[in-house]
Amino acid sequence: MATDVNGDPEQSGGLVFHPMDQFIIKPLFGDGAVGIFTVTNITLWMAITVLATIALLVLGSSSRSTIPTRMQSIAELAYGFIRKMVEDVAGRDALPYFPYIMTIFMFVVMANFVGLLPGAFTSTSHIGVTAVLAMLVFISVTLIGFIKHGAGFLSLFWISAAPLPLRPILALIEVISYFVRPVSHSIRLAGNMMAGHAVMKVFAAFAPMIIISTGIGLVVTPLSILAIAAIYALEILVAFIQAYVFTILTCVYLKDALHPAH
């Protein structure tokens, strides 16, 4: 018998669907509780993401052909795209950190695209995953700032161009905004990925209505399928854009660490 969100029986013949069920983390083996070392569905799909990234970058460019294959072309395009981004946004002195930024981009973009496969789990839709990525960026750029400039890194929060009476107030605002960075950095990615998949699940729930009701279903089902196709196409674009935004913000934060003076 179908039940509602509170576990109460639903009336027979009703349309029951829960768009957020696709984001539930479950043990990969058995039905026990999820612990720290439990292998879950998100663990599996993050591992698939890593393997897919290795296959693209390592295996795809291993031949180094003069006439590149499709995989080699994609790998070289990604390499050139991110390297130019790092140089344009953070400057040439940020190029030593290019491998780290490239790794972040490839993991995020690959996780986003893998999550679009039927039956897949979108790991970047979970704030736990994106928060770890954002905190790694936050801690990394902060350490780089202090290692490079010492106490001079604090000049990032002191706006010398502002009038003197306003500088303490602006410094407080700058400090708050600096520590909010990992929050906005992680929520932006997770929220966008979760919202798109939830909307697709809602429209997918209306697609079988042609079976339930031949009158309304003849209209609703085709419209639902068209909506799913349109949203799926949009999600392909969003998957890349969100990885791009996450990476370019990382470059902006790195630029602040390398050049903290206003």
Tab-separated table of C-alpha atoms in Angstrom:
chain	number	residue	atom	x	y	z
A	1	MET	CA	0.000	0.000	0.000
A	2	ALA	CA	1.339	3.445	-0.867
A	3	THR	CA	1.976	5.830	2.001
A	4	ASP	CA	2.399	9.578	2.219
A	5	VAL	CA	5.345	11.477	3.682
A	6	ASN	CA	4.138	10.874	7.257
A	7	GLY	CA	3.721	7.161	6.688
A	8	ASP	CA	-0.074	7.281	6.522
A	9	PRO	CA	-1.836	5.189	3.890
A	10	GLU	CA	-2.665	7.002	0.652
A	11	GLN	CA	-5.962	6.508	-1.081
A	12	SER	CA	-5.713	3.971	-3.890
A	13	GLY	CA	-5.465	5.380	-7.379
A	14	GLY	CA	-3.625	8.507	-6.249
A	15	LEU	CA	-0.442	9.750	-7.824
A	16	VAL	CA	2.328	9.325	-5.256
A	17	PHE	CA	5.811	10.672	-5.861
A	18	HIS	CA	8.543	12.236	-3.781
A	19	PRO	CA	10.983	14.323	-5.866
A	20	MET	CA	13.579	14.466	-3.079
A	21	ASP	CA	13.839	10.686	-2.693
A	22	GLN	CA	16.540	10.631	-5.369
A	23	PHE	CA	18.898	12.495	-3.018
A	24	ILE	CA	18.660	10.030	-0.118
A	25	ILE	CA	22.006	8.476	0.796
A	26	LYS	CA	21.650	4.709	1.239
A	27	PRO	CA	24.109	1.926	2.101
A	28	LEU	CA	25.349	0.191	-1.009
A	29	PHE	CA	25.235	-3.188	0.738
A	30	GLY	CA	22.391	-4.039	3.113
A	31	ASP	CA	19.833	-1.779	4.748
A	32	GLY	CA	21.638	-0.704	7.911
A	33	ALA	CA	22.380	2.771	9.181
A	34	VAL	CA	24.829	5.006	7.359
A	35	GLY	CA	28.024	5.436	9.350
A	36	ILE	CA	31.326	7.187	8.764
A	37	PHE	CA	32.867	4.227	6.935
A	38	THR	CA	29.685	2.940	5.275
A	39	VAL	CA	29.969	2.452	1.516
A	40	THR	CA	26.935	4.247	0.098
A	41	ASN	CA	25.428	5.122	-3.262
A	42	ILE	CA	27.141	8.507	-3.190
A	43	THR	CA	30.465	6.747	-2.545
A	44	LEU	CA	29.917	4.597	-5.628
A	45	TRP	CA	29.079	7.525	-7.913
A	46	MET	CA	31.952	9.662	-6.664
A	47	ALA	CA	34.272	6.737	-7.423
A	48	ILE	CA	32.744	6.474	-10.902
A	49	THR	CA	33.323	10.217	-11.323
A	50	VAL	CA	36.998	9.862	-10.399
A	51	LEU	CA	37.473	6.891	-12.734
A	52	ALA	CA	35.728	8.720	-15.581
A	53	THR	CA	37.991	11.733	-15.038
A	54	ILE	CA	41.102	9.543	-15.069
A	55	ALA	CA	39.898	7.800	-18.216
A	56	LEU	CA	39.380	11.137	-19.958
A	57	LEU	CA	42.572	12.906	-18.919
A	58	VAL	CA	45.044	10.044	-18.591
A	59	LEU	CA	43.890	7.424	-21.071
A	60	GLY	CA	42.487	9.957	-23.516
A	61	SER	CA	45.790	11.800	-23.830
A	62	SER	CA	48.144	8.838	-23.436
A	63	SER	CA	48.692	8.407	-27.186
A	64	ARG	CA	49.537	12.110	-27.758
A	65	SER	CA	48.680	11.776	-31.410
A	66	THR	CA	49.388	14.564	-33.864
A	67	ILE	CA	45.835	14.102	-35.073
A	68	PRO	CA	44.015	13.811	-31.737
A	69	THR	CA	41.183	11.434	-31.028
A	70	ARG	CA	37.900	12.734	-29.646
A	71	MET	CA	38.909	11.980	-26.058
A	72	GLN	CA	42.280	13.621	-26.552
A	73	SER	CA	40.620	16.679	-28.080
A	74	ILE	CA	38.283	17.025	-25.089
A	75	ALA	CA	41.179	16.577	-22.636
A	76	GLU	CA	43.305	19.175	-24.432
A	77	LEU	CA	40.362	21.579	-24.677
A	78	ALA	CA	39.698	21.271	-20.928
A	79	TYR	CA	43.398	21.768	-20.165
A	80	GLY	CA	43.691	24.889	-22.310
A	81	PHE	CA	40.373	26.307	-21.086
A	82	ILE	CA	41.231	26.075	-17.382
A	83	ARG	CA	44.840	27.181	-17.841
A	84	LYS	CA	43.687	30.329	-19.644
A	85	MET	CA	41.089	30.934	-16.932
A	86	VAL	CA	43.698	30.734	-14.177
A	87	GLU	CA	46.085	33.035	-16.038
A	88	ASP	CA	43.410	35.588	-16.988
A	89	VAL	CA	41.715	35.760	-13.589
A	90	ALA	CA	44.504	35.183	-11.059
A	91	GLY	CA	47.589	36.098	-13.113
A	92	ARG	CA	50.647	34.210	-14.308
A	93	ASP	CA	51.953	33.786	-10.768
A	94	ALA	CA	48.898	31.591	-10.086
A	95	LEU	CA	49.917	28.998	-12.705
A	96	PRO	CA	51.788	26.828	-10.134
A	97	TYR	CA	48.347	26.146	-8.613
A	98	PHE	CA	46.815	25.226	-11.966
A	99	PRO	CA	46.868	21.418	-11.305
A	100	TYR	CA	44.800	21.922	-8.142
A	101	ILE	CA	42.242	24.125	-9.894
A	102	MET	CA	42.131	21.778	-12.879
A	103	THR	CA	41.409	18.863	-10.531
A	104	ILE	CA	38.548	20.749	-8.879
A	105	PHE	CA	36.996	21.686	-12.221
A	106	MET	CA	37.235	18.200	-13.683
A	107	PHE	CA	35.735	16.561	-10.599
A	108	VAL	CA	32.825	19.005	-10.410
A	109	VAL	CA	32.011	19.010	-14.121
A	110	MET	CA	32.337	15.241	-14.386
A	111	ALA	CA	30.169	14.685	-11.291
A	112	ASN	CA	27.544	17.017	-12.751
A	113	PHE	CA	27.459	15.210	-16.090
A	114	VAL	CA	27.591	11.718	-14.563
A	115	GLY	CA	24.591	12.702	-12.443
A	116	LEU	CA	22.584	13.231	-15.641
A	117	LEU	CA	22.824	9.548	-16.557
A	118	PRO	CA	19.576	7.590	-15.993
A	119	GLY	CA	19.600	6.027	-12.544
A	120	ALA	CA	22.733	7.912	-11.474
A	121	PHE	CA	23.279	9.763	-8.211
A	122	THR	CA	24.364	13.409	-8.453
A	123	SER	CA	27.027	13.741	-5.758
A	124	THR	CA	27.328	17.512	-6.236
A	125	SER	CA	23.666	17.918	-5.243
A	126	HIS	CA	24.661	17.203	-1.636
A	127	ILE	CA	25.871	20.075	0.481
A	128	GLY	CA	28.216	17.684	2.285
A	129	VAL	CA	30.233	17.148	-0.903
A	130	THR	CA	30.229	20.751	-2.095
A	131	ALA	CA	30.984	22.028	1.423
A	132	VAL	CA	34.129	19.884	1.581
A	133	LEU	CA	35.250	21.211	-1.814
A	134	ALA	CA	34.521	24.806	-0.760
A	135	MET	CA	36.324	24.409	2.582
A	136	LEU	CA	39.373	22.940	0.826
A	137	VAL	CA	39.469	26.005	-1.417
A	138	PHE	CA	38.929	28.368	1.522
A	139	ILE	CA	41.645	26.803	3.673
A	140	SER	CA	44.056	26.501	0.738
A	141	VAL	CA	43.841	30.121	-0.394
A	142	THR	CA	44.016	31.372	3.198
A	143	LEU	CA	47.181	29.372	3.844
A	144	ILE	CA	48.665	30.557	0.545
A	145	GLY	CA	47.895	34.157	1.523
A	146	PHE	CA	49.614	33.910	4.903
A	147	ILE	CA	52.562	31.893	3.542
A	148	LYS	CA	53.136	34.387	0.728
A	149	HIS	CA	52.558	37.619	2.636
A	150	GLY	CA	52.532	36.820	6.336
A	151	ALA	CA	50.605	39.421	8.328
A	152	GLY	CA	50.454	41.514	5.152
A	153	PHE	CA	47.662	39.220	3.967
A	154	LEU	CA	45.380	41.052	6.404
A	155	SER	CA	45.588	44.080	4.115
A	156	LEU	CA	42.911	42.280	2.095
A	157	PHE	CA	40.417	43.447	4.731
A	158	TRP	CA	41.734	47.007	5.050
A	159	ILE	CA	40.492	49.256	2.250
A	160	SER	CA	43.052	52.033	2.215
A	161	ALA	CA	41.261	53.909	-0.567
A	162	ALA	CA	38.219	54.511	1.636
A	163	PRO	CA	37.915	57.465	4.041
A	164	LEU	CA	39.603	56.740	7.353
A	165	PRO	CA	36.417	56.792	9.526
A	166	LEU	CA	34.820	54.170	7.255
A	167	ARG	CA	37.766	51.793	7.133
A	168	PRO	CA	37.012	49.884	10.383
A	169	ILE	CA	33.387	49.365	9.333
A	170	LEU	CA	34.407	48.224	5.874
A	171	ALA	CA	37.063	45.970	7.387
A	172	LEU	CA	34.400	44.243	9.503
A	173	ILE	CA	32.205	43.788	6.417
A	174	GLU	CA	35.168	42.384	4.482
A	175	VAL	CA	35.967	39.878	7.247
A	176	ILE	CA	32.350	38.687	7.400
A	177	SER	CA	32.134	38.364	3.625
A	178	TYR	CA	35.437	36.463	3.582
A	179	PHE	CA	34.206	33.835	6.026
A	180	VAL	CA	30.875	33.563	4.192
A	181	ARG	CA	32.722	32.547	1.027
A	182	PRO	CA	32.697	28.764	1.616
A	183	VAL	CA	28.975	28.903	2.468
A	184	SER	CA	27.953	30.674	-0.738
A	185	HIS	CA	30.527	28.702	-2.724
A	186	SER	CA	29.018	25.364	-1.677
A	187	ILE	CA	25.313	26.245	-1.526
A	188	ARG	CA	25.319	27.730	-5.039
A	189	LEU	CA	26.541	24.489	-6.619
A	190	ALA	CA	24.480	22.086	-4.503
A	191	GLY	CA	21.305	24.165	-4.770
A	192	ASN	CA	21.405	24.473	-8.544
A	193	MET	CA	22.109	20.785	-9.094
A	194	MET	CA	19.416	19.682	-6.648
A	195	ALA	CA	16.765	22.048	-8.010
A	196	GLY	CA	17.113	20.920	-11.614
A	197	HIS	CA	16.938	17.215	-10.794
A	198	ALA	CA	13.956	17.737	-8.490
A	199	VAL	CA	12.029	19.589	-11.211
A	200	MET	CA	12.748	16.797	-13.699
A	201	LYS	CA	11.460	14.242	-11.186
A	202	VAL	CA	8.240	16.237	-10.741
A	203	PHE	CA	7.524	16.271	-14.482
A	204	ALA	CA	8.534	12.602	-14.768
A	205	ALA	CA	5.842	11.753	-12.232
A	206	PHE	CA	3.159	13.152	-14.539
A	207	ALA	CA	4.372	11.282	-17.627
A	208	PRO	CA	2.517	7.991	-16.792
A	209	MET	CA	-0.837	9.782	-16.433
A	210	ILE	CA	-1.846	8.492	-19.872
A	211	ILE	CA	-2.206	5.089	-18.179
A	212	ILE	CA	-4.182	6.421	-15.210
A	213	SER	CA	-6.562	8.748	-17.041
A	214	THR	CA	-7.068	8.587	-20.788
A	215	GLY	CA	-8.697	12.046	-20.880
A	216	ILE	CA	-6.267	14.245	-18.962
A	217	GLY	CA	-3.396	11.882	-19.629
A	218	LEU	CA	-3.533	12.387	-23.387
A	219	VAL	CA	-2.711	16.057	-22.785
A	220	VAL	CA	-0.527	15.920	-19.682
A	221	THR	CA	1.762	13.060	-20.736
A	222	PRO	CA	3.073	14.615	-23.991
A	223	LEU	CA	3.533	17.978	-22.253
A	224	SER	CA	5.422	16.286	-19.428
A	225	ILE	CA	7.750	14.499	-21.841
A	226	LEU	CA	8.446	17.752	-23.681
A	227	ALA	CA	9.123	19.506	-20.362
A	228	ILE	CA	11.509	16.749	-19.283
A	229	ALA	CA	13.419	16.999	-22.552
A	230	ALA	CA	13.663	20.794	-22.258
A	231	ILE	CA	14.789	20.699	-18.620
A	232	TYR	CA	17.287	17.932	-19.377
A	233	ALA	CA	18.816	20.063	-22.121
A	234	LEU	CA	18.953	22.988	-19.702
A	235	GLU	CA	20.579	20.787	-17.060
A	236	ILE	CA	23.357	19.872	-19.498
A	237	LEU	CA	24.115	23.574	-19.786
A	238	VAL	CA	23.777	24.111	-16.027
A	239	ALA	CA	26.142	21.200	-15.327
A	240	PHE	CA	28.923	22.990	-17.190
A	241	ILE	CA	28.049	26.513	-16.043
A	242	GLN	CA	28.034	25.565	-12.354
A	243	ALA	CA	31.416	23.859	-12.672
A	244	TYR	CA	32.696	26.958	-14.463
A	245	VAL	CA	31.323	29.295	-11.771
A	246	PHE	CA	32.761	27.157	-8.958
A	247	THR	CA	36.175	27.182	-10.657
A	248	ILE	CA	36.274	30.855	-11.584
A	249	LEU	CA	35.349	31.812	-8.009
A	250	THR	CA	38.247	29.638	-6.867
A	251	CYS	CA	40.511	31.638	-9.183
A	252	VAL	CA	39.132	34.913	-7.792
A	253	TYR	CA	39.822	33.771	-4.223
A	254	LEU	CA	43.315	32.684	-5.240
A	255	LYS	CA	43.936	36.099	-6.797
A	256	ASP	CA	43.003	37.740	-3.469
A	257	ALA	CA	45.485	35.481	-1.686
A	258	LEU	CA	48.286	36.297	-4.131
A	259	HIS	CA	47.501	40.028	-4.363
A	260	PRO	CA	45.737	40.990	-1.111
A	261	ALA	CA	46.298	44.747	-1.224
A	262	HIS	CA	43.292	46.848	-2.295
